Coordinates of C-alpha atoms and ligand atoms in Angstrom, one line a residue:
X377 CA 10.1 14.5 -34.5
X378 CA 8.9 17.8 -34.6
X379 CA 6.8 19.2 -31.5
X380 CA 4.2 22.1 -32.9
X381 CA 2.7 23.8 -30.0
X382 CA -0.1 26.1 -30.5
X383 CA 0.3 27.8 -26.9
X384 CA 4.2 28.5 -27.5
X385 CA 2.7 30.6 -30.6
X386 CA 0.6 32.3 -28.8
X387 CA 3.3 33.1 -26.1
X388 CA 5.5 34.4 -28.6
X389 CA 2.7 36.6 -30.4
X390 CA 2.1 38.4 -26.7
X391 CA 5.9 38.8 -26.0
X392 CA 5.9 40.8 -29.7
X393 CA 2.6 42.2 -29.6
X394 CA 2.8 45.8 -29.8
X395 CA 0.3 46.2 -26.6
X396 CA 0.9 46.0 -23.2
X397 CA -0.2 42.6 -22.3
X398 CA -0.6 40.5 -18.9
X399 CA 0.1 37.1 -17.3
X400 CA -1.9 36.3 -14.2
X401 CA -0.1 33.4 -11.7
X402 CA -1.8 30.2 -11.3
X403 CA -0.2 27.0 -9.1
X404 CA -1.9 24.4 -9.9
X405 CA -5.0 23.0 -12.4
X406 CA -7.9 24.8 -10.9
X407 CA -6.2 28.3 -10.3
X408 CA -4.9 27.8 -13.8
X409 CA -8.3 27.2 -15.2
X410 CA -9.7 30.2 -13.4
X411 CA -7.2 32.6 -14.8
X412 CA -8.2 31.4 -18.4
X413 CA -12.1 31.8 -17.4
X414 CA -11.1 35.0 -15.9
X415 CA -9.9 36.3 -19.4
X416 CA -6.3 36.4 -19.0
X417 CA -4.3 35.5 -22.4
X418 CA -1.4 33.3 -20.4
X419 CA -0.8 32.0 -17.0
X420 CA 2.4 32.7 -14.9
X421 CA 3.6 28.8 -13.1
X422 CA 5.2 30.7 -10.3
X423 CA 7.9 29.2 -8.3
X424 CA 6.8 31.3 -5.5
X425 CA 3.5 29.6 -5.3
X426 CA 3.8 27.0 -6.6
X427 CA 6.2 26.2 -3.5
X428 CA 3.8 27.1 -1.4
X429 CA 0.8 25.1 -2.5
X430 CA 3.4 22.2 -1.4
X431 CA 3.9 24.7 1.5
X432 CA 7.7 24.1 0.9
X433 CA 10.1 26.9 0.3
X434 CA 11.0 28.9 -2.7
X435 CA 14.6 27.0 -2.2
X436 CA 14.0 24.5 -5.1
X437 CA 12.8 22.3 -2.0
X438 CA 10.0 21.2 -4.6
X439 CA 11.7 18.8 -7.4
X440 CA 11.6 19.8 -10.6
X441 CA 9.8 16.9 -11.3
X442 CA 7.5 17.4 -9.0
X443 CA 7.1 21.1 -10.6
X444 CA 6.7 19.6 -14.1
X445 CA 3.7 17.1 -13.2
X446 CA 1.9 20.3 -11.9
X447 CA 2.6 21.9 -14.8
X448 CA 0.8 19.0 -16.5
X449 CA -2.3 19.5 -14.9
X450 CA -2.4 23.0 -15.7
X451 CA -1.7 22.5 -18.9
X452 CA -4.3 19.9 -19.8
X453 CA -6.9 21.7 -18.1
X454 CA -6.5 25.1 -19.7
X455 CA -5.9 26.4 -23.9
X456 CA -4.0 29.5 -22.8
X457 CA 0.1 29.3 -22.8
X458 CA 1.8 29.0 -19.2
X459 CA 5.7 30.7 -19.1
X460 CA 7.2 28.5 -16.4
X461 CA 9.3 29.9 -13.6
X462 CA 12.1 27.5 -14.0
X463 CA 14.3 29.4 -11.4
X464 CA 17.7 29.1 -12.5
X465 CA 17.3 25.8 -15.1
X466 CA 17.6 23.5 -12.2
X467 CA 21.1 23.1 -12.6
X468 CA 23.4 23.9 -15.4
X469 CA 23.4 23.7 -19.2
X470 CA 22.7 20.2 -19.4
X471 CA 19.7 20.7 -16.7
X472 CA 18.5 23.0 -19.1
X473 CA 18.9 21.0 -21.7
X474 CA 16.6 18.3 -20.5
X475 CA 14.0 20.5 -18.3
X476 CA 13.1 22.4 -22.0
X477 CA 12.6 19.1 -23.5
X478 CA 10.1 18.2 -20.8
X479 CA 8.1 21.3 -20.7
X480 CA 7.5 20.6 -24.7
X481 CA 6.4 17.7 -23.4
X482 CA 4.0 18.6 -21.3
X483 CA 2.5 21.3 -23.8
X484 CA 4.3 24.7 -22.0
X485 CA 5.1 27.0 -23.9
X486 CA 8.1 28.6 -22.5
X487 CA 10.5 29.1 -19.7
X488 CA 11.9 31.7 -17.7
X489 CA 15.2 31.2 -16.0
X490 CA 17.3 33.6 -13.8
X491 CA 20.6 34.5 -13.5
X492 CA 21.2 33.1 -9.7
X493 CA 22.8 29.7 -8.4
X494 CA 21.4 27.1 -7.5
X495 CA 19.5 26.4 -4.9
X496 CA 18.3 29.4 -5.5
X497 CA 16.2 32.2 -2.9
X498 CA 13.3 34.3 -3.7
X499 CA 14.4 37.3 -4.7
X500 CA 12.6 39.0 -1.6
X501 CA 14.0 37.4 0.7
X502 CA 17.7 39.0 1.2
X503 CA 18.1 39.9 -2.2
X504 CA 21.2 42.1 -1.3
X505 CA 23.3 38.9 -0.2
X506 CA 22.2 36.8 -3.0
X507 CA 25.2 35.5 -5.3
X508 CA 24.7 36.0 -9.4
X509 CA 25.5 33.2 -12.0
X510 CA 29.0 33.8 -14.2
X511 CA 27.4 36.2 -16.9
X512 CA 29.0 33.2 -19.2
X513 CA 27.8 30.3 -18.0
X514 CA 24.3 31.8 -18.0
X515 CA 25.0 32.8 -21.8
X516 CA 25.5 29.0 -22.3
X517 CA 22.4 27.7 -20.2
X518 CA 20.7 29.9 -22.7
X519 CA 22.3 28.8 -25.7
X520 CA 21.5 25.1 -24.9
X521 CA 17.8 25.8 -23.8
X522 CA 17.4 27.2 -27.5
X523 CA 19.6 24.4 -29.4
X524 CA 17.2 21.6 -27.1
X525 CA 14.0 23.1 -28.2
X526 CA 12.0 21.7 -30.9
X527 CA 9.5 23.7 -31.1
X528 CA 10.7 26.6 -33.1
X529 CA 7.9 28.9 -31.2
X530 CA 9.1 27.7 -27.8
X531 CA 10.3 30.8 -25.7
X532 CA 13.1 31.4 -23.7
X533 CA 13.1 34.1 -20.8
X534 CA 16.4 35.5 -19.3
X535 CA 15.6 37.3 -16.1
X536 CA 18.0 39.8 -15.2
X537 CA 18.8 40.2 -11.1
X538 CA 21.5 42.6 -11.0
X539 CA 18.7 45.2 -9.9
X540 CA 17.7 42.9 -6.5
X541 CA 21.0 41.8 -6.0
X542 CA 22.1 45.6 -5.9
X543 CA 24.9 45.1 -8.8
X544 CA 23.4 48.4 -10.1
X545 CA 22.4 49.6 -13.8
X546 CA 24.9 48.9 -15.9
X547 CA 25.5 45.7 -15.3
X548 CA 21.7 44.9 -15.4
X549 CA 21.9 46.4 -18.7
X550 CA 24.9 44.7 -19.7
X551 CA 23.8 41.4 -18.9
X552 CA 20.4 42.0 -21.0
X553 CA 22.6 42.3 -23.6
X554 CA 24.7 39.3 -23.6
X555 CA 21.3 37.1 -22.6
X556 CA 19.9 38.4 -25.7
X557 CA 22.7 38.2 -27.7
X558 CA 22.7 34.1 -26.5
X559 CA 19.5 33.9 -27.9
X560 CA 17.2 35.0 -25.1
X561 CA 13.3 35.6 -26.7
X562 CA 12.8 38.3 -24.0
X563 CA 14.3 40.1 -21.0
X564 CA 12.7 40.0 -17.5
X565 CA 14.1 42.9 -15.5
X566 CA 13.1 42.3 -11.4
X567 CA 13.1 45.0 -8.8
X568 CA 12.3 44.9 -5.5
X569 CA 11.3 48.3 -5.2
X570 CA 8.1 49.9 -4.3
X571 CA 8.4 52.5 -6.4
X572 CA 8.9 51.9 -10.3
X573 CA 11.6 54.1 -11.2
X574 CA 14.5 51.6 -11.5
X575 CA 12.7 49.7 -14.2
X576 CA 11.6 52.7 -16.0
X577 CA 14.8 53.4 -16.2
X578 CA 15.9 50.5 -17.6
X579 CA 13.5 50.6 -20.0
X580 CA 14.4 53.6 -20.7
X581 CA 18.1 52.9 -21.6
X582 CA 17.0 49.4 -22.9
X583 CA 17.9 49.1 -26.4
X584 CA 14.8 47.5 -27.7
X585 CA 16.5 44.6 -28.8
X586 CA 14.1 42.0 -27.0
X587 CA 11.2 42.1 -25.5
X588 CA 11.1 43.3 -21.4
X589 CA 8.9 41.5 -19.0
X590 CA 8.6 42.8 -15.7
X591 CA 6.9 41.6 -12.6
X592 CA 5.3 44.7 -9.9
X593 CA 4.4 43.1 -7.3
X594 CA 6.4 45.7 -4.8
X595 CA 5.5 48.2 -7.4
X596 CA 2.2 47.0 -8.0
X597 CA 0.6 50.9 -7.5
X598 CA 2.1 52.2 -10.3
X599 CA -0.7 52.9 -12.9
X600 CA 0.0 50.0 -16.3
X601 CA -0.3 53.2 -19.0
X602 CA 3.5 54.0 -17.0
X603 CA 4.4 50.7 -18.4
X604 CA 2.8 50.7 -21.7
X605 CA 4.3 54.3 -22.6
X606 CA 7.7 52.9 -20.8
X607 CA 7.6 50.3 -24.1
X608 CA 7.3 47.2 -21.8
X609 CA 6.1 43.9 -23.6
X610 CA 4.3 41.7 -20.6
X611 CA 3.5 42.3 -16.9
X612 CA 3.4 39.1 -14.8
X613 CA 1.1 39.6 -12.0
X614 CA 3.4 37.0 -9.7
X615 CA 1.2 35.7 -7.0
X616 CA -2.2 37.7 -6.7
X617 CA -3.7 33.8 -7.1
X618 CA -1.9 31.8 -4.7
X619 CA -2.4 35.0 -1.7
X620 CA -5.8 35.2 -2.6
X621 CA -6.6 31.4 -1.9
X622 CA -4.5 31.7 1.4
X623 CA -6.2 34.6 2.7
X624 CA -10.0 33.0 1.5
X625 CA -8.7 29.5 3.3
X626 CA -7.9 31.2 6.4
X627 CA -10.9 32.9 7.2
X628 CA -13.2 29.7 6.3
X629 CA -11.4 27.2 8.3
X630 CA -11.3 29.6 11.3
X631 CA -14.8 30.1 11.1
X632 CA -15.7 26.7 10.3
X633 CA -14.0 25.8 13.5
X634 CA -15.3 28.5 16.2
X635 CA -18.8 28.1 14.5
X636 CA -18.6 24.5 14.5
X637 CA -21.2 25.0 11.7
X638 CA -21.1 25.4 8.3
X639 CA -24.5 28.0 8.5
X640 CA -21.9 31.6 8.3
X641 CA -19.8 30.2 5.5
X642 CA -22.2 28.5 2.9
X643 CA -22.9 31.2 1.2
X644 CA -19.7 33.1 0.9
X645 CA -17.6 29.9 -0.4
X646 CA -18.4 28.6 -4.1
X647 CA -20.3 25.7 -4.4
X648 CA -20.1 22.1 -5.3
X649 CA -21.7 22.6 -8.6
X650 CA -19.4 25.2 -9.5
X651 CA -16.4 22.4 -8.4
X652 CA -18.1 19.9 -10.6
X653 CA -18.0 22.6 -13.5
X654 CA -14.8 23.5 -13.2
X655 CA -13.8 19.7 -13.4
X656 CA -15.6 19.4 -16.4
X657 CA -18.0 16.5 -15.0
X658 CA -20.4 17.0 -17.7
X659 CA -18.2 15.8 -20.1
X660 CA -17.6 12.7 -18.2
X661 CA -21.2 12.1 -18.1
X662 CA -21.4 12.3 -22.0
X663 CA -18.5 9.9 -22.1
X664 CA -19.9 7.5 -19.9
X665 CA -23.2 7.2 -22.1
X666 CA -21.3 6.5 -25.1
X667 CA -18.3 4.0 -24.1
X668 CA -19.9 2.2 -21.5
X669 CA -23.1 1.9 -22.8
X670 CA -22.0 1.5 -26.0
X671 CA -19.8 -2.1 -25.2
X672 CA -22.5 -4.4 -25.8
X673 CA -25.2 -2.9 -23.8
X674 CA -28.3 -2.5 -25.8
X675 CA -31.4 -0.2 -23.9
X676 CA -35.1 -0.9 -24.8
X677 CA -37.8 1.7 -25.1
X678 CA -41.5 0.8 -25.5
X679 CA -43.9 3.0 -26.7
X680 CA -46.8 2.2 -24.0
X681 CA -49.2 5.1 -23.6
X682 CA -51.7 4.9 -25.6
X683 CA -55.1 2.9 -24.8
X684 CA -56.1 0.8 -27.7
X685 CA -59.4 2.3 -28.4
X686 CA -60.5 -1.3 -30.2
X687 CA -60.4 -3.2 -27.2
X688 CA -63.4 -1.4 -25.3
X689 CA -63.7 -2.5 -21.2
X690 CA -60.7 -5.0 -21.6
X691 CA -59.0 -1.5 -21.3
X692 CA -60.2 0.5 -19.0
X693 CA -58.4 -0.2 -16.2
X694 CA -55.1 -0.7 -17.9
X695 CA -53.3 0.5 -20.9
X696 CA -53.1 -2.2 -24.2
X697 CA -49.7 -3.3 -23.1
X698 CA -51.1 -4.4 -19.9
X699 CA -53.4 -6.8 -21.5
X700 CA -53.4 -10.2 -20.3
X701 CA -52.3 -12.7 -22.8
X702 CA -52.7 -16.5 -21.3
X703 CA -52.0 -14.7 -17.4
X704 CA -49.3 -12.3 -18.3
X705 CA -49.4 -9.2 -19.4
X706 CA -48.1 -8.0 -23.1
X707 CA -45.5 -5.7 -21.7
X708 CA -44.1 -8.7 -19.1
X709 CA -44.0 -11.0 -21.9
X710 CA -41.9 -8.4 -24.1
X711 CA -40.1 -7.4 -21.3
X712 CA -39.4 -10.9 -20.5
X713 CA -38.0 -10.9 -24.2
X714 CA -35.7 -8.7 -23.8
X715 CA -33.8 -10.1 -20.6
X716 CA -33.1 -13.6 -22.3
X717 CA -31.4 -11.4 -24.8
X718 CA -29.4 -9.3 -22.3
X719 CA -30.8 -6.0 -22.8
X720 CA -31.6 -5.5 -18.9
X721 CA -31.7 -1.4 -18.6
X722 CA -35.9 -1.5 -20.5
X723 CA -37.5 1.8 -20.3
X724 CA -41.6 1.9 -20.8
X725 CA -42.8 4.9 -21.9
X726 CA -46.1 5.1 -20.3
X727 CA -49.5 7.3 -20.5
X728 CA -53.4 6.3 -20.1
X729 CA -53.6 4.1 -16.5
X730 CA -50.1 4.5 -16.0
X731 CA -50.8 3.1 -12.2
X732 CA -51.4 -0.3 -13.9
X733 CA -48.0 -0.6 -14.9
X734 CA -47.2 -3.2 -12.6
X735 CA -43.3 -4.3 -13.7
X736 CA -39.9 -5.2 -11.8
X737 CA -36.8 -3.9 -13.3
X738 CA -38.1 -1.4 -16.0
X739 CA -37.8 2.6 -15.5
X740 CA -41.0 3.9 -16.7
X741 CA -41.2 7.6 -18.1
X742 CA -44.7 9.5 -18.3
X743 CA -46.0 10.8 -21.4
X744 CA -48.7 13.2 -19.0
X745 CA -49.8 14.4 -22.8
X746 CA -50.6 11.1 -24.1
X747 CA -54.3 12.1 -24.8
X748 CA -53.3 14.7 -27.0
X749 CA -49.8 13.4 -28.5
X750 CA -48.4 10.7 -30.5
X751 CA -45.7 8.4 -30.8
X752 CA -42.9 10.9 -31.2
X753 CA -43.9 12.9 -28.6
X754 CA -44.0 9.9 -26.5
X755 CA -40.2 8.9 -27.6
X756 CA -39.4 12.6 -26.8
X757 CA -40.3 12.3 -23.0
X758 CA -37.3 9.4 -22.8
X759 CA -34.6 11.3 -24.7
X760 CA -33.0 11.4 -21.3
X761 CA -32.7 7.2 -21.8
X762 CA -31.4 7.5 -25.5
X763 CA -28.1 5.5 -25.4
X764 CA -25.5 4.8 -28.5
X765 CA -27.2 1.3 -28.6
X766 CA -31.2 0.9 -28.0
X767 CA -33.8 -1.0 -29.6
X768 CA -37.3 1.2 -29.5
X769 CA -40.2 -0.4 -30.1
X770 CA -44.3 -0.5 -29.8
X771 CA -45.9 -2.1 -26.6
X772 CA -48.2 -4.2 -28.4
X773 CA -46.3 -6.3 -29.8
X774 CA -45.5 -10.6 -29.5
X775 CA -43.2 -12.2 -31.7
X776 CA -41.3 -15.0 -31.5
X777 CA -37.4 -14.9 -30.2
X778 CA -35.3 -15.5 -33.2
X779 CA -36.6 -12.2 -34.5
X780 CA -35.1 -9.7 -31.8
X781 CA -32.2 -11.4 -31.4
X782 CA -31.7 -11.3 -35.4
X783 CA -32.1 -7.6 -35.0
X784 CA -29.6 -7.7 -32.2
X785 CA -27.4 -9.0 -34.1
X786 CA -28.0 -6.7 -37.3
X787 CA -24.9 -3.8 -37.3
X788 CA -26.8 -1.3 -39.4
X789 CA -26.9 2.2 -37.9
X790 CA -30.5 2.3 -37.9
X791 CA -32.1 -0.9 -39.0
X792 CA -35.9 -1.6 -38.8
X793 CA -37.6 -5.0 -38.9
X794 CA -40.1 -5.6 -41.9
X795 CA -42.4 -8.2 -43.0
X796 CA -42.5 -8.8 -46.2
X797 CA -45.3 -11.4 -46.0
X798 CA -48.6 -9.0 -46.1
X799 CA -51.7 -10.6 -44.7
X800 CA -54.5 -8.4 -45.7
X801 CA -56.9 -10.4 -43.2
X802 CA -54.2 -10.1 -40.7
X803 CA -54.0 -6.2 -40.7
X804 CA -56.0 -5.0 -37.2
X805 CA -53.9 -1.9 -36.7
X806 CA -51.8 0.9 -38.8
X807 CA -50.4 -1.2 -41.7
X808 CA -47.2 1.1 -41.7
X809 CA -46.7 -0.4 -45.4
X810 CA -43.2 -0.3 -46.5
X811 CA -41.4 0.7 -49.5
X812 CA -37.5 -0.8 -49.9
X813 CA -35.0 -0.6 -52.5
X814 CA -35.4 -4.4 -52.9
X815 CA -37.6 -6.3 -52.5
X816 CA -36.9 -9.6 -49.9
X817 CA -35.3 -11.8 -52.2
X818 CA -35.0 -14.5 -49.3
X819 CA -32.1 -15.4 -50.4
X820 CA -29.5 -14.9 -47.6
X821 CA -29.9 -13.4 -44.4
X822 CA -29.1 -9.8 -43.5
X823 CA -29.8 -9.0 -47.0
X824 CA -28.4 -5.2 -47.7
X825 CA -31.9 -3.4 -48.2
X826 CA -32.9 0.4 -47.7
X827 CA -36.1 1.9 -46.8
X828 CA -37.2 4.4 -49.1
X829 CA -40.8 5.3 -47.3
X830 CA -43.6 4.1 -45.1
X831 CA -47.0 4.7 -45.7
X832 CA -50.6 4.2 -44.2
X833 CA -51.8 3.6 -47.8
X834 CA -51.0 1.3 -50.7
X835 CA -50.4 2.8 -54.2
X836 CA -52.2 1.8 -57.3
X837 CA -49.0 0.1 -59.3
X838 CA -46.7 0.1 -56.6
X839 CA -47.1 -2.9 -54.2
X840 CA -45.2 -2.1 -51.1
X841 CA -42.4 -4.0 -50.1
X842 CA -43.6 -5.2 -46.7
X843 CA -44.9 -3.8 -43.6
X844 CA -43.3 -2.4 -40.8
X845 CA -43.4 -4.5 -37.7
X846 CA -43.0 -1.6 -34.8
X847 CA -39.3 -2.6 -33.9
X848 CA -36.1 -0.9 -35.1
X849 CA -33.1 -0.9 -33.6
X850 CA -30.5 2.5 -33.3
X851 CA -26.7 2.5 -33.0
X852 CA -24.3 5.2 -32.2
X853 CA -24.0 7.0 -35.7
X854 CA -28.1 6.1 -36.0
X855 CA -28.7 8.0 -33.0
X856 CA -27.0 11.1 -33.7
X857 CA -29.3 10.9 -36.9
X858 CA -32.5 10.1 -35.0
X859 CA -32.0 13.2 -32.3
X860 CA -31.1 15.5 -35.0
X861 CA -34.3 14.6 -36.8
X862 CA -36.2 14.8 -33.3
X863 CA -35.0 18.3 -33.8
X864 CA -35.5 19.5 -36.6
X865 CA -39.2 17.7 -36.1
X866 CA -39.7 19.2 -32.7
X867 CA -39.3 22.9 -34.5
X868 CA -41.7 22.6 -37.1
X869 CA -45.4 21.8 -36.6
X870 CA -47.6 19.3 -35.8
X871 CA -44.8 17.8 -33.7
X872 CA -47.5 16.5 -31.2
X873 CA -49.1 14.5 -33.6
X874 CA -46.6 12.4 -35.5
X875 CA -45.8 8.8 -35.3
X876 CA -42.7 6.6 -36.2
X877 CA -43.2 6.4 -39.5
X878 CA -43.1 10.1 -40.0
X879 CA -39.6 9.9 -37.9
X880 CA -38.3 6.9 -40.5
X881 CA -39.7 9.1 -43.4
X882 CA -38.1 12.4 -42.1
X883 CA -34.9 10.2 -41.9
X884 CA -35.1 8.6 -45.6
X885 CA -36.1 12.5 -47.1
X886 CA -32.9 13.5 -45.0
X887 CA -30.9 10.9 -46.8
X888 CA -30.0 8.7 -43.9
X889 CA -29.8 5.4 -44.6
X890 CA -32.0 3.4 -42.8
X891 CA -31.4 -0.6 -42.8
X892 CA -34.5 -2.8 -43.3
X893 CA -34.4 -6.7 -41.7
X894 CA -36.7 -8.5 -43.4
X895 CA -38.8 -11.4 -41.9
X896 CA -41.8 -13.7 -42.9
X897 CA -44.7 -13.4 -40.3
X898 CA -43.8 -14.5 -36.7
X899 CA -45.0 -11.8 -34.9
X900 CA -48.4 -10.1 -34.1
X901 CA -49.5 -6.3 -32.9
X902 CA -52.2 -7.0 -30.8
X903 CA -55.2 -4.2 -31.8
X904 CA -58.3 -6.5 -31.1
X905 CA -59.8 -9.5 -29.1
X906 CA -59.6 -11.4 -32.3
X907 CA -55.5 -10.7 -32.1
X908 CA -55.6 -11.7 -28.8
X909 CA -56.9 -15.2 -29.6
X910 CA -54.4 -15.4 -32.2
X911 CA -51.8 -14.4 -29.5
X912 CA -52.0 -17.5 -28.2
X913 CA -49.5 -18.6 -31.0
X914 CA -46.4 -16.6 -29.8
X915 CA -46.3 -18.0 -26.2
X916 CA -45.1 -20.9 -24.9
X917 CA -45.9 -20.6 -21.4
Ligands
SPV668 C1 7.8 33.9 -8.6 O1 6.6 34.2 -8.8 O2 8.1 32.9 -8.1 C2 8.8 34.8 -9.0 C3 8.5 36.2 -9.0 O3 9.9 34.4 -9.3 S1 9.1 36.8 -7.5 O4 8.5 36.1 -6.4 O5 8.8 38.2 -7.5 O6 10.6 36.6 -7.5
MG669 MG1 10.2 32.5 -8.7

């Protein structure tokens, strides 16, 4: 198996890039995520602080195991490469060996070992006394780092100590050499100098034969242009991250406590928003709508703002769907409807006498424009409720139960429910006449039919195919479709006015597929006191 890592490329292009470039230190996922927003090209997993977010010491008191699951963290939650401080491999050749494996793993993209023993001691602390590894042996943890990796772009580090340990120049330089020579994909010289001038010259002797990395924190005030005419590769700022959080952590707990209020430090400390952000919770939320909603949990949303103009005083208290229809009103029944088919989370889009709406268990959005708007611009006030699963239908509407749970049971993308039995007599409201690519043949159920338009009018010598009943149904692909033609709808004009049909049409002349579900009769849109009579027929209670 070959492991192709996009970060070890890019750690590799920065170690050859002919600028001066920079690695800022992060210890854990947040830190590391900040030093990507921040702008930094790669992130420096120090040892140093990553010890001390475990507030252990920079012994190798943290396992290496322990370091790699940080690692993991960081990685997953940034795109940039992280160089990993391995310290000294974490053991010998064979160490080595299985610690690179890991960190390709894990999605690192390279490691930086130095030449001490192990355990081994920050280099600041006593750096005079501390012992170096056999030039040799550190040749061969080298050599099997790079015959372990798989990832050809995967990079190796050999960080020289003879400066710190006070073995002077030459050897420094001599065992750049030899790391090099074992296959080393760059040299990082340490000081522990405040001044620079033992590194420049290094540099300055260096033969060029791999890249130098070099890490100023003592030297830190020496201007970069020093380093970038000195022909260094990368400067690793060590530990500006972990000091930073320290010193910030400090002075809010102190205050917290001799305040005993939270009044002096709210607005100085970042807030929860900027937490959630940083965690990506968004994303969750987005998730969360599609797979949870999306196993077997179908929404409704009813189209209820609108009066009904033909029904005179029966509606002026109360919106159509409020009509009562043998002591219970349209919307209960429908609502009532979709329970016994398990669709529980029923959203009512509501708009004239929306105060009337008098319902248990349904969320109700306002449509404040209904007086002026139409049916889309209804179903636009309850985008918030769109789900990967929804059936969305008018508010006037009785039919009996076979027929939504038909449509339930329909796996179309977007599928709407037509009548192909047309009763001119029958016809109170919009006729929303249908044109398929076949007509109902009757033959078998869930016949494979597309619409190809709806219409308010018939044609001449082209009898429609049905009529459109007010019920479709939208499924995850479906509902990408329908928002995209929301917005494309929303952009142009007239928005305000258009209705359903004009979405289904927009969707056909777009050349999404929509589904049609034939049916003969068995329901009723109630327009009229005639229709309510006739509702009668559709309730059993
Ligand atoms: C670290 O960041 O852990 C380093 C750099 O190794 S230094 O602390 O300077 O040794
Ligand atoms: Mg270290």
């Amino acid at each position: 198996m070959t492991l192709k890592n996009n970060k070890s490329r890019q750690l590799r292009d920065l170690l050859e890039s002919p600028e001066l470039e920079f690695l800022l230190e992060a210890h854990n996922g947040i830190s590391a995520k900040l030093v990507q927003q921040a702008g930094f090209k790669g992130i420096w997993a120090s040892g140093l602080a990553m010890s001390a977010q475990f507030c252990v010491r920079d012994s190798n008191e943290a396992s290496w195991t322990q370091v790699v699951d940080m690692l993991e963290f960081m990685s997953d939650a940034t795109d940039i490469p992280i160089l990993l401080d391995g310290d000294t491999g974490y053991g010998n050749f064979n160490n080595m060996r299985r610690l690179v494996r890991k960190l390709e793993q894990r999605g690192i993209a390279g490691v930086c070992v130095e030449d001490k023993e192990f355990p081994k001691t920050n280099s600041f602390i006593d750096g005079g006394k501390q012992a170096l590894a056999d030039i040799n042996e550190f040749c061969g943890k080298i050599r099997a780092g790079k015959d372990s990796q798989q990832d050809p772009d995967f990079c190796i580090v050999a960080r020289v100590e003879a400066l710190i340990a006070g073995w002077g120049m030459d050897e420094a330089l001599k065992r750049a050499s030899a790391y090099c020579e074992a296959g080393a994909d760059a040299i990082l010289i340490h000081s522990r100098q405040s001044r620079a001038d033992e590194i420049l010259a290094f540099a300055g002797a260096w033969d060029g034969s791999c890249p130098l990395v070099i890490v100023p924190t003592k030297y830190y005030s020496t201007p970069v242009d020093v380093f970038r005419k000195a022909g260094v590769s990368l400067v690793i700022w060590a530990n500006q991250m972990i000091r930073s959080s320290v010193r910030a952590m400090e002075n809010t707990s102190r205050e917290i406590f001799e305040q005993q209020s939270l009044v002096d430090v709210e607005d100085l400390i970042t807030d929860v928003d900027s937490i959630f952000r940083l965690q990506g919770a968004d994303e969750l939320l987005r998730a969360q709508e599609r797979y949870l909603n999306s196993a077997g949990e179908c929404r409704a949303l009813v189209l209820a703002a609108s009066r009904g103009n033909n029904l005179y005083e029966l509606t002026e208290d109360r919106p159509k769907a409020m009509l009562n229809i043998r002591g219970k009103p349209l919307l209960q029944r429908l609502v009532d409807e979709f329970k016994k088919r398990s669709v529980n989370d029923i959203t009512v889009i509501a708009g004239y006498k929306s105060e009337a709406l008098d319902l248990n268990g349904v969320d109700i959005r306002l449509n404040t424009r209904y007086e002026s708007t139409g049916e889309l611009y209804s179903l636009a006030c309850a985008r918030d409720k769109f789900s990967d699963d929804m059936v969305i239908m008018y508010g006037d509407l009785l039919f009996r139960s076979y027929i939504l749970q038909d449509l339930l049971e329909h796996d179309g993308e977007i599928v709407i429910v037509v009548d192909s039995l047309i009763n001119e007599k029958e016809i109170t409201g919009a006729p929303d006449f249908v044109w398929c690519d076949r007509p109902d043949d009757r033959s078998m159920f869930m016949q494979d039919v597309k619409l190809q338009r709806v219409r308010e009018e018939k044609l001449p010598d082209d009898p429609p195919s049905g009529r459109w009943t007010g019920m479709m149904r939208v499924r995850s692909q479906g509902r990408l479709w329908l928002e995209q033609a929301l917005d494309e709808l929303e952009s142009g004009d007239g928005f305000d006015r258009l209705t359903l049909p004009d979405l289904l049409n927009h969707l056909t002349l777009s050349g999404r597929p929509v589904t049609v579900h034939y049916i003969n009769g068995h329901w009723l849109d109630v327009n009229n006191v005639n229709d309510i009579d006739r509702a009668g027929d559709f309730t059993s209670d």
